[in-house]
PDB file of C-alpha atoms in Angstrom:
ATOM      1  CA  UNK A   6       1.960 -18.215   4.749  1.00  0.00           C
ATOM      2  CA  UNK A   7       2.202 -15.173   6.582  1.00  0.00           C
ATOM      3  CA  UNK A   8      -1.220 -13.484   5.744  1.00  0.00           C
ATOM      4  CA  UNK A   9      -3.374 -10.267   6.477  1.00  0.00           C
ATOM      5  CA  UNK A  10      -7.720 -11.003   6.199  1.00  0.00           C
ATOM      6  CA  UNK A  11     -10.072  -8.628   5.685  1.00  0.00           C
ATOM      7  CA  UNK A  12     -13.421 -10.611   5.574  1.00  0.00           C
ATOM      8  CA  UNK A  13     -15.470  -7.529   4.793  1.00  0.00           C
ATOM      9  CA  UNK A  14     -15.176  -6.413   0.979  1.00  0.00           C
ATOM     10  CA  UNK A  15     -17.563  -3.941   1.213  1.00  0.00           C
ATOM     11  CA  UNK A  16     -19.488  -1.988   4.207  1.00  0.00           C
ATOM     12  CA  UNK A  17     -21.767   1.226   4.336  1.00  0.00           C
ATOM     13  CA  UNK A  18     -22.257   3.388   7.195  1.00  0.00           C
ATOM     14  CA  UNK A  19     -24.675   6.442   7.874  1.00  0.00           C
ATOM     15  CA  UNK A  20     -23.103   9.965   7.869  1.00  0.00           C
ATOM     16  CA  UNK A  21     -22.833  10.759  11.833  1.00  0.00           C
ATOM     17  CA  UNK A  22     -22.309   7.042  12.447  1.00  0.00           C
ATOM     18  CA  UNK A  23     -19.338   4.285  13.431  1.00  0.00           C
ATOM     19  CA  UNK A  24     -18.601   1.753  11.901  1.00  0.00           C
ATOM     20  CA  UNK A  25     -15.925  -1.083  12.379  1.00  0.00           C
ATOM     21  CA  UNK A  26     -13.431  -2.704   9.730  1.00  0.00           C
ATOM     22  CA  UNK A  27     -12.149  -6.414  10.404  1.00  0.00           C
ATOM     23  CA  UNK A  28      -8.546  -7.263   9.962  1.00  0.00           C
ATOM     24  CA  UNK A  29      -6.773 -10.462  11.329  1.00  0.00           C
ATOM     25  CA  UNK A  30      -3.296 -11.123  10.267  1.00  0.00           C
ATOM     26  CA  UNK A  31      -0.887 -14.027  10.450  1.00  0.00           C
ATOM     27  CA  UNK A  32       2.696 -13.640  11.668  1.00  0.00           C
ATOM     28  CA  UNK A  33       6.171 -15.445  13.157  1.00  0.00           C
ATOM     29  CA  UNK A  34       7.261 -12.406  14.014  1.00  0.00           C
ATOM     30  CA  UNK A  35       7.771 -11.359  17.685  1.00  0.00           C
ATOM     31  CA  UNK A  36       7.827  -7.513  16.657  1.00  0.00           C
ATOM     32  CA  UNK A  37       6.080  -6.058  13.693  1.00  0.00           C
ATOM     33  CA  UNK A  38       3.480  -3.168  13.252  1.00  0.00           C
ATOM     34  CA  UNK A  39      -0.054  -3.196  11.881  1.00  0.00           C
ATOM     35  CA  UNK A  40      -1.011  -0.541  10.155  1.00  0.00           C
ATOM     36  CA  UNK A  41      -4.800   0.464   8.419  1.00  0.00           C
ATOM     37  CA  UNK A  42      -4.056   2.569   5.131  1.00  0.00           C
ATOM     38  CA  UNK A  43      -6.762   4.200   2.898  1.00  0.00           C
ATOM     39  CA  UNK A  44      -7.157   4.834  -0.986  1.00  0.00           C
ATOM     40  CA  UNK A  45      -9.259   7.305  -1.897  1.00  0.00           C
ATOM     41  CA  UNK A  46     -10.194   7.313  -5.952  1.00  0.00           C
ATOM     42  CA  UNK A  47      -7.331   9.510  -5.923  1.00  0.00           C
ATOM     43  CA  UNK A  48      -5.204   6.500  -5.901  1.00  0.00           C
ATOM     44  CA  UNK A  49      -2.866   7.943  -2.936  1.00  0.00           C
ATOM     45  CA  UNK A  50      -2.245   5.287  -0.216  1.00  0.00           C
ATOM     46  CA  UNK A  51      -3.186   7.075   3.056  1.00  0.00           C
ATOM     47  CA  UNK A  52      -1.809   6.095   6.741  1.00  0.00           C
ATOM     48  CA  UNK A  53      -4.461   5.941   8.712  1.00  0.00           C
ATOM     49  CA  UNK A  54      -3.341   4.683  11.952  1.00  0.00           C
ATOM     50  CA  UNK A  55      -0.183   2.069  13.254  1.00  0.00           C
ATOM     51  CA  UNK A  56       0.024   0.066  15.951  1.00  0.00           C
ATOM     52  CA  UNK A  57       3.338  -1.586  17.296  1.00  0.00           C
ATOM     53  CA  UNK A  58       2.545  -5.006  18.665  1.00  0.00           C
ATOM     54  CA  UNK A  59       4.443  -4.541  21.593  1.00  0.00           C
ATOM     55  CA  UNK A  60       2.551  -1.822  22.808  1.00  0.00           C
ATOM     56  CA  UNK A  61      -0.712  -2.872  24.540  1.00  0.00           C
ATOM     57  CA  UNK A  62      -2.687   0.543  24.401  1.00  0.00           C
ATOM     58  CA  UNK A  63      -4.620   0.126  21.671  1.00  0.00           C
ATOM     59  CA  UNK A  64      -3.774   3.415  19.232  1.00  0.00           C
ATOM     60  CA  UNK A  65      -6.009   6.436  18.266  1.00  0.00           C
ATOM     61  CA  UNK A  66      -6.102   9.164  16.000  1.00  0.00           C
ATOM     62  CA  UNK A  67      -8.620  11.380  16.028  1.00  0.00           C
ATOM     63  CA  UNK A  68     -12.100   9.907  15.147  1.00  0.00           C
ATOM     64  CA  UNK A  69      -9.965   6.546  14.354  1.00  0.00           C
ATOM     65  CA  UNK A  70      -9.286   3.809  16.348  1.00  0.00           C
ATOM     66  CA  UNK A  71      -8.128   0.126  16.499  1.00  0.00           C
ATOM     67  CA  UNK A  72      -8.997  -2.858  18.685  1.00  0.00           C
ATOM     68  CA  UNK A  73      -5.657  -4.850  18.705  1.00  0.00           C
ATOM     69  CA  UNK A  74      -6.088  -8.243  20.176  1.00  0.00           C
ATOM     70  CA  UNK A  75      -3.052  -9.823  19.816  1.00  0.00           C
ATOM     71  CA  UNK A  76      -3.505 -13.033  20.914  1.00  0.00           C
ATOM     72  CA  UNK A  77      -6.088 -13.541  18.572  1.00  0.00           C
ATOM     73  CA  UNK A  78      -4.209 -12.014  16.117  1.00  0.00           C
ATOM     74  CA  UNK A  79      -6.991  -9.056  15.143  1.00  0.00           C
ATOM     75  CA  UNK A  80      -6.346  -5.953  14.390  1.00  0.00           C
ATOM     76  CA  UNK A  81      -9.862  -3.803  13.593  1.00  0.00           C
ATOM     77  CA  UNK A  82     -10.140   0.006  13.004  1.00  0.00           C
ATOM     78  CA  UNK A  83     -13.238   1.872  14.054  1.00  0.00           C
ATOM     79  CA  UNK A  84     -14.583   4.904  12.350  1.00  0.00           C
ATOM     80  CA  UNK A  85     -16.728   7.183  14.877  1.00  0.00           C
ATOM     81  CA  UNK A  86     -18.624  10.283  13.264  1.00  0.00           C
ATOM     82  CA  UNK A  87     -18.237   8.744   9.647  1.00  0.00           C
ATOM     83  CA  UNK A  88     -18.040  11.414   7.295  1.00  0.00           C
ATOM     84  CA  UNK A  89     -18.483  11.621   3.424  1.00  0.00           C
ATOM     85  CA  UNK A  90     -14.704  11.972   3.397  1.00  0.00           C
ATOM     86  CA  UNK A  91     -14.217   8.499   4.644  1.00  0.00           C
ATOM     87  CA  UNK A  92     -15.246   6.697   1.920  1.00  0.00           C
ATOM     88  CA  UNK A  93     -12.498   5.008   0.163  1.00  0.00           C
ATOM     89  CA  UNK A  94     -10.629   1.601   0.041  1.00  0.00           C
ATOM     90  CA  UNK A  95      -8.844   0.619   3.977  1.00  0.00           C
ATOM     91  CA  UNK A  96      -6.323  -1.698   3.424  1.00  0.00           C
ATOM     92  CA  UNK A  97      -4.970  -3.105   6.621  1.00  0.00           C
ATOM     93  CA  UNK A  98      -1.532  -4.617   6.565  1.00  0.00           C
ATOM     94  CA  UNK A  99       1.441  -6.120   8.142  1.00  0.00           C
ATOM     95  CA  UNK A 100       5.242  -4.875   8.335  1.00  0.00           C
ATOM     96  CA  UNK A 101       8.238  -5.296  10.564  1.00  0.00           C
ATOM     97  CA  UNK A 102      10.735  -2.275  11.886  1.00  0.00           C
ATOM     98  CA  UNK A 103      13.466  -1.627   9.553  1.00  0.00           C
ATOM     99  CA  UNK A 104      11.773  -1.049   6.171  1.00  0.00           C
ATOM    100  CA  UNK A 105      13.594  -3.319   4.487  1.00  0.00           C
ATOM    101  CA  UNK A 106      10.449  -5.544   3.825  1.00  0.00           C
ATOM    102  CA  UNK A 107       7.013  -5.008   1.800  1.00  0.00           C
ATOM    103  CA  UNK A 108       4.153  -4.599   3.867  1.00  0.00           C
ATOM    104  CA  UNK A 109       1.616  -7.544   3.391  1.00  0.00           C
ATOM    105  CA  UNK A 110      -1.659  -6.413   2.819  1.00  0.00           C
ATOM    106  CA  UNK A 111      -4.907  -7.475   2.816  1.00  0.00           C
ATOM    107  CA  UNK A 112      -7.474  -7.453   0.069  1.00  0.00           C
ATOM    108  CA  UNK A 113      -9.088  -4.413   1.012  1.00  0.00           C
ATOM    109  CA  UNK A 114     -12.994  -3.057   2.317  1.00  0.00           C
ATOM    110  CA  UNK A 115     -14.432  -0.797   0.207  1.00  0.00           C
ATOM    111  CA  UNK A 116     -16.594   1.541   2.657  1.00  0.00           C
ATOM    112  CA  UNK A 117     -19.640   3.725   1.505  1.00  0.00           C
ATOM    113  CA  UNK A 118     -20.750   7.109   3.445  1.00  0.00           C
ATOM    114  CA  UNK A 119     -24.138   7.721   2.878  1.00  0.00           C
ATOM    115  CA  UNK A 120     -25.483  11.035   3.448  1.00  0.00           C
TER     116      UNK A 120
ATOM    117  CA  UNK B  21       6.998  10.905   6.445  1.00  0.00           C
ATOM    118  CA  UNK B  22       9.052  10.557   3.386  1.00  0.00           C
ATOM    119  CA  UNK B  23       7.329  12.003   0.264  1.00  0.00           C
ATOM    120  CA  UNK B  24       7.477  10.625  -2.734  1.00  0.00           C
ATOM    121  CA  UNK B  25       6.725  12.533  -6.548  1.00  0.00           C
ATOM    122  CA  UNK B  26       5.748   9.837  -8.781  1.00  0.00           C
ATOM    123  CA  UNK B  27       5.320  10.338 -12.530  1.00  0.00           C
ATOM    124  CA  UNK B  28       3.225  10.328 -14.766  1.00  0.00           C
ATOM    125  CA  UNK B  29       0.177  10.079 -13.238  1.00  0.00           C
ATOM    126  CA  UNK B  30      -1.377   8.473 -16.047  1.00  0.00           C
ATOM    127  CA  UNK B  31      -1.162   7.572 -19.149  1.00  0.00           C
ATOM    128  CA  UNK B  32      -2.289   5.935 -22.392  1.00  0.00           C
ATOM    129  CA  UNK B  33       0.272   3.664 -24.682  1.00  0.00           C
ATOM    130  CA  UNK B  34       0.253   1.960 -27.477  1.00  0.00           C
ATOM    131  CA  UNK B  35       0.652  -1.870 -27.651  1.00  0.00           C
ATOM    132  CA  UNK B  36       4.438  -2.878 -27.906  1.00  0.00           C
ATOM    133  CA  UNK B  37       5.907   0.036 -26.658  1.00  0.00           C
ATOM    134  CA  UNK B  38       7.482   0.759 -23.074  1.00  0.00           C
ATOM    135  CA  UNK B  39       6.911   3.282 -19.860  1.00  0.00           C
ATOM    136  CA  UNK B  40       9.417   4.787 -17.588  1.00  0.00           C
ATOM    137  CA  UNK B  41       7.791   5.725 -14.318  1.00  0.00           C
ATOM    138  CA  UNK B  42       9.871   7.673 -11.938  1.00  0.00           C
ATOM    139  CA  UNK B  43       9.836   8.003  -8.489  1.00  0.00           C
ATOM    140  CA  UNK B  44      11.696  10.695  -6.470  1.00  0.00           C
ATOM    141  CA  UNK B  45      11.980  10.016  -2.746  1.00  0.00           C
ATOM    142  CA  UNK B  46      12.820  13.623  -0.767  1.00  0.00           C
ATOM    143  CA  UNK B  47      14.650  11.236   1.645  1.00  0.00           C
ATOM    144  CA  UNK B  48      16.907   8.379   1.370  1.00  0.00           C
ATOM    145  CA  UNK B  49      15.763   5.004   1.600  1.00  0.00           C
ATOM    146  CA  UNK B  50      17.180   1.870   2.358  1.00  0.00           C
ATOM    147  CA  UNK B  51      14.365  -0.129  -0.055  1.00  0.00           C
ATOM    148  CA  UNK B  52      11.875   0.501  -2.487  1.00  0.00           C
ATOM    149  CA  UNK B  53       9.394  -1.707  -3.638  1.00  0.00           C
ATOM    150  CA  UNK B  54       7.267  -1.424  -6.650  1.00  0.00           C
ATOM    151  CA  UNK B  55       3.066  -2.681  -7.009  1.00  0.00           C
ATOM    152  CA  UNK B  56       0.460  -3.164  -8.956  1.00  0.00           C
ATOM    153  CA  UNK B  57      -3.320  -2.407  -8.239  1.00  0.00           C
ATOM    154  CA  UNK B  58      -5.715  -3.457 -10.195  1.00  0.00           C
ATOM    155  CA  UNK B  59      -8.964  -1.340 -10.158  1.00  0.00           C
ATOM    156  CA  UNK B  60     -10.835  -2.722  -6.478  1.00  0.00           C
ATOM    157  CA  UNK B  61      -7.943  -5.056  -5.758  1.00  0.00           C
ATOM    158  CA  UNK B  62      -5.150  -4.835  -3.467  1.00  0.00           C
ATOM    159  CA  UNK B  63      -1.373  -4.004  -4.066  1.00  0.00           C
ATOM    160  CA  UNK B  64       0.380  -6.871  -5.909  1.00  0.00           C
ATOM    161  CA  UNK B  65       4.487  -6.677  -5.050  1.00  0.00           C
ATOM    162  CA  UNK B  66       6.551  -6.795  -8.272  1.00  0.00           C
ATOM    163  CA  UNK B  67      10.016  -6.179  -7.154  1.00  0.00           C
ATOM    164  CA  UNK B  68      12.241  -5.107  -4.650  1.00  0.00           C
ATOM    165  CA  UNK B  69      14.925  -2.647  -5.477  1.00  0.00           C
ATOM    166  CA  UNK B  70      18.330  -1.813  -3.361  1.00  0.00           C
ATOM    167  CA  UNK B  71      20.419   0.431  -4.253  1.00  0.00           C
ATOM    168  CA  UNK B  72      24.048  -1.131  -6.206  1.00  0.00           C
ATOM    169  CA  UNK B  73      21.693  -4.442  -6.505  1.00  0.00           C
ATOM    170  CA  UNK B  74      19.909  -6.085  -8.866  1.00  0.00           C
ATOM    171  CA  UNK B  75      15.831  -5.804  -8.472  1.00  0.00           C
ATOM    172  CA  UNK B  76      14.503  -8.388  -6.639  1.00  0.00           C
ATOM    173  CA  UNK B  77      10.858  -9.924  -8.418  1.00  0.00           C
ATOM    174  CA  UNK B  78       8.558 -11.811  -7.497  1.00  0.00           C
ATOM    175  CA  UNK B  79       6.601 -14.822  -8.727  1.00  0.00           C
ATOM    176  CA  UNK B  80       5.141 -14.355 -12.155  1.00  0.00           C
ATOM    177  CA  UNK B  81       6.920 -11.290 -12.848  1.00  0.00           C
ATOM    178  CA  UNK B  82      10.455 -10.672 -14.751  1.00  0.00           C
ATOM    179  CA  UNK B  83      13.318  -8.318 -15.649  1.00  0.00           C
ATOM    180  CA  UNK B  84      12.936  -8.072 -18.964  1.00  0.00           C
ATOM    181  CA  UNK B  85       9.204  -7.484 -18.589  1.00  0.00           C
ATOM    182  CA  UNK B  86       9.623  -4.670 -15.683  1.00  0.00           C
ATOM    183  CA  UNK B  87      13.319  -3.221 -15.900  1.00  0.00           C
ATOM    184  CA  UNK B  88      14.059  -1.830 -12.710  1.00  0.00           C
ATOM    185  CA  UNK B  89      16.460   0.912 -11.705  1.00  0.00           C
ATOM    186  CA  UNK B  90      17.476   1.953  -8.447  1.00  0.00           C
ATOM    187  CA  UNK B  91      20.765   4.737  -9.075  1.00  0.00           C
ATOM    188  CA  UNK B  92      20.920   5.909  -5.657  1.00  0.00           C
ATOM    189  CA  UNK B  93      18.533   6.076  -2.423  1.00  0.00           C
ATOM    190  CA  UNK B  94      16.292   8.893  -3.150  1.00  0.00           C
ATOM    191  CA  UNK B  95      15.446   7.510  -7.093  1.00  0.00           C
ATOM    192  CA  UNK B  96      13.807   4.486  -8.650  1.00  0.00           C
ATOM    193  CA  UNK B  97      12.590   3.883 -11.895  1.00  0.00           C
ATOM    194  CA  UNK B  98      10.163   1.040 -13.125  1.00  0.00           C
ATOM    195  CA  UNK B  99      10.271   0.185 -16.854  1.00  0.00           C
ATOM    196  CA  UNK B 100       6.977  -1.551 -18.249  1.00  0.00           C
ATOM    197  CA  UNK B 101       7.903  -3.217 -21.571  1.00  0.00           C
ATOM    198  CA  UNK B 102       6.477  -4.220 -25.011  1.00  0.00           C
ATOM    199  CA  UNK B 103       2.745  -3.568 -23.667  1.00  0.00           C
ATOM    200  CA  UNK B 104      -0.280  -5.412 -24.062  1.00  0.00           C
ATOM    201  CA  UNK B 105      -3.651  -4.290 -23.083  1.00  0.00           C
ATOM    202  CA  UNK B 106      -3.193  -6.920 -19.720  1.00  0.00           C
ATOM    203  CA  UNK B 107      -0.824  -4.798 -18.780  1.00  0.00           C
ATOM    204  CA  UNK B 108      -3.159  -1.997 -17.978  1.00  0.00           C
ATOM    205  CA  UNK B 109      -3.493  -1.275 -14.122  1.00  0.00           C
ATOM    206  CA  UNK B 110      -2.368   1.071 -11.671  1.00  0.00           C
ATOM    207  CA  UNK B 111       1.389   0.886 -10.739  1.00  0.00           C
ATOM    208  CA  UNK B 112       2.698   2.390  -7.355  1.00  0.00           C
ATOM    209  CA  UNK B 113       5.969   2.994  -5.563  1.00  0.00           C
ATOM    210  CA  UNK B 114       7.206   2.699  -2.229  1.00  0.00           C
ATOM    211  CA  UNK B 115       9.601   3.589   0.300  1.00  0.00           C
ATOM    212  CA  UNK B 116       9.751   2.062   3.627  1.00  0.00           C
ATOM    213  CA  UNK B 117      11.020   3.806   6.325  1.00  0.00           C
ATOM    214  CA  UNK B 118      11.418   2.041  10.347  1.00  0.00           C
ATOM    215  CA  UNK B 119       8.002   2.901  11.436  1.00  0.00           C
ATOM    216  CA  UNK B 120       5.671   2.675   8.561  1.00  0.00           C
ATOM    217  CA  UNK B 121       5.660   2.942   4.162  1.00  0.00           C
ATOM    218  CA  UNK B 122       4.684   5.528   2.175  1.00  0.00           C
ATOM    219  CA  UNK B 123       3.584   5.685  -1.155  1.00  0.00           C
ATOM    220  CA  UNK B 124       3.828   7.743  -4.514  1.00  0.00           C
ATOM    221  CA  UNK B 125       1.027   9.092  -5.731  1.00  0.00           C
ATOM    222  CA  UNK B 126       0.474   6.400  -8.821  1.00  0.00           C
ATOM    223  CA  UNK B 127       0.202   5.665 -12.320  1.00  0.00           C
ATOM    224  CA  UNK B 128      -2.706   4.903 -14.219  1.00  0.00           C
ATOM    225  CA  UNK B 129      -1.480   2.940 -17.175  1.00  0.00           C
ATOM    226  CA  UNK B 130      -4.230   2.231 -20.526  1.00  0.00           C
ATOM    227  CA  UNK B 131      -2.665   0.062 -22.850  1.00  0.00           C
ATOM    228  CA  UNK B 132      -4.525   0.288 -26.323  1.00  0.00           C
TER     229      UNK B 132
END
């Protein structure tokens, strides 16, 4: 089965802090994109950052980043300067160009800012 | 990014009756895919729907359970029918375009 596991259902980082968010994914794809989405309680599903696979730079946006090993098949997303904002649900997930799949996500960390 | 207007946000039904939730896209799109959330949990796919097709569902869930209608590329619609209380959850549309999906704004759904 083509997967996507997030090992981490809930973390907690310090206002001012980073913290990191686990993702490793399974795939027979040759090109897809990785993506790390987050839900606030509003219930709106948020892009946080994509990566394409073929690229090799890992991808950044803002205080956001990923480390994208693709060998190993791990995709993680780093929060720097954590603010009370960031707490939500990250889901990271899976998709291939075209859009004429479903993402496959993972189960989801819940992440706590605390003041 | 494509937006998409999702209604209603929430609401509260009765057992045995049915929802309509619309979703407007303000671009066309080839798919759009319909989900589930339970509170904490992650998205559950229910169906598929292409436009001039019939939805496509997946395991565990039906067409006579969740109609599905999919009139042209910018609209979908996803019917929840004869309600029980199980069938209170969060329900959520989306569109994919090339480079990434985006999402309505979802539907809290209390089933009394």
């Amino acid at each position: 089965a083509q997967t996507v596991t997030q090992s981490q259902p809930e973390m907690s980082v310090q206002e001012a802090e980073t913290v990191t968010l686990s993702c490793t994914y399974d795939t027979s794809e040759s090109d897809y994109y990785l993506f790390w989405y987050k839900q606030p309680p509003s219930r709106q599903m948020i892009l946080v950052i994509r990566q394409e696979a073929y690229k090799q730079q890992n991808a950044t946006e803002n205080r956001f980043s990923v480390n994208f090993q693709k060998a190993a098949k791990s995709f993680s997303l780093k929060i720097s300067d954590s603010q009370l904002g960031d707490a939500a649900m990250y889901f990271c997930a899976r998709g291939v160009p075209s859009g004429n799949t479903p993402l496959v996500f993972g189960k989801g960390t819940r992440l706590s800012v605390i003041a | 990014s494509a937006v998409i207007s999702q209604k209603p946000s929430r609401d509260i039904c009765q057992r045995g009756t049915s929802l309509t939730i619309q979703c407007q896209v303000d671009s066309q799109v080839t798919m759009m895919f319909w989900y589930r959330q339970q509170p904490g949990q992650s998205l559950t796919l229910i169906a598929t729907a292409n436009q001039g097709s019939e939805a496509t569902y997946e395991s565990g869930f039906v067409i006579d359970k969740f109609p599905i209608s999919r009139p042209n590329l910018t609209f979908s619609t996803l019917t929840v029918s004869n309600m029980s209380p199980e069938d209170s959850s969060i329900y959520l549309c989306s569109g994919s375009g090339y480079t990434e999906a985006f999402f309505g704004q979802g539907t809290r759904l209390t089933v009394v």
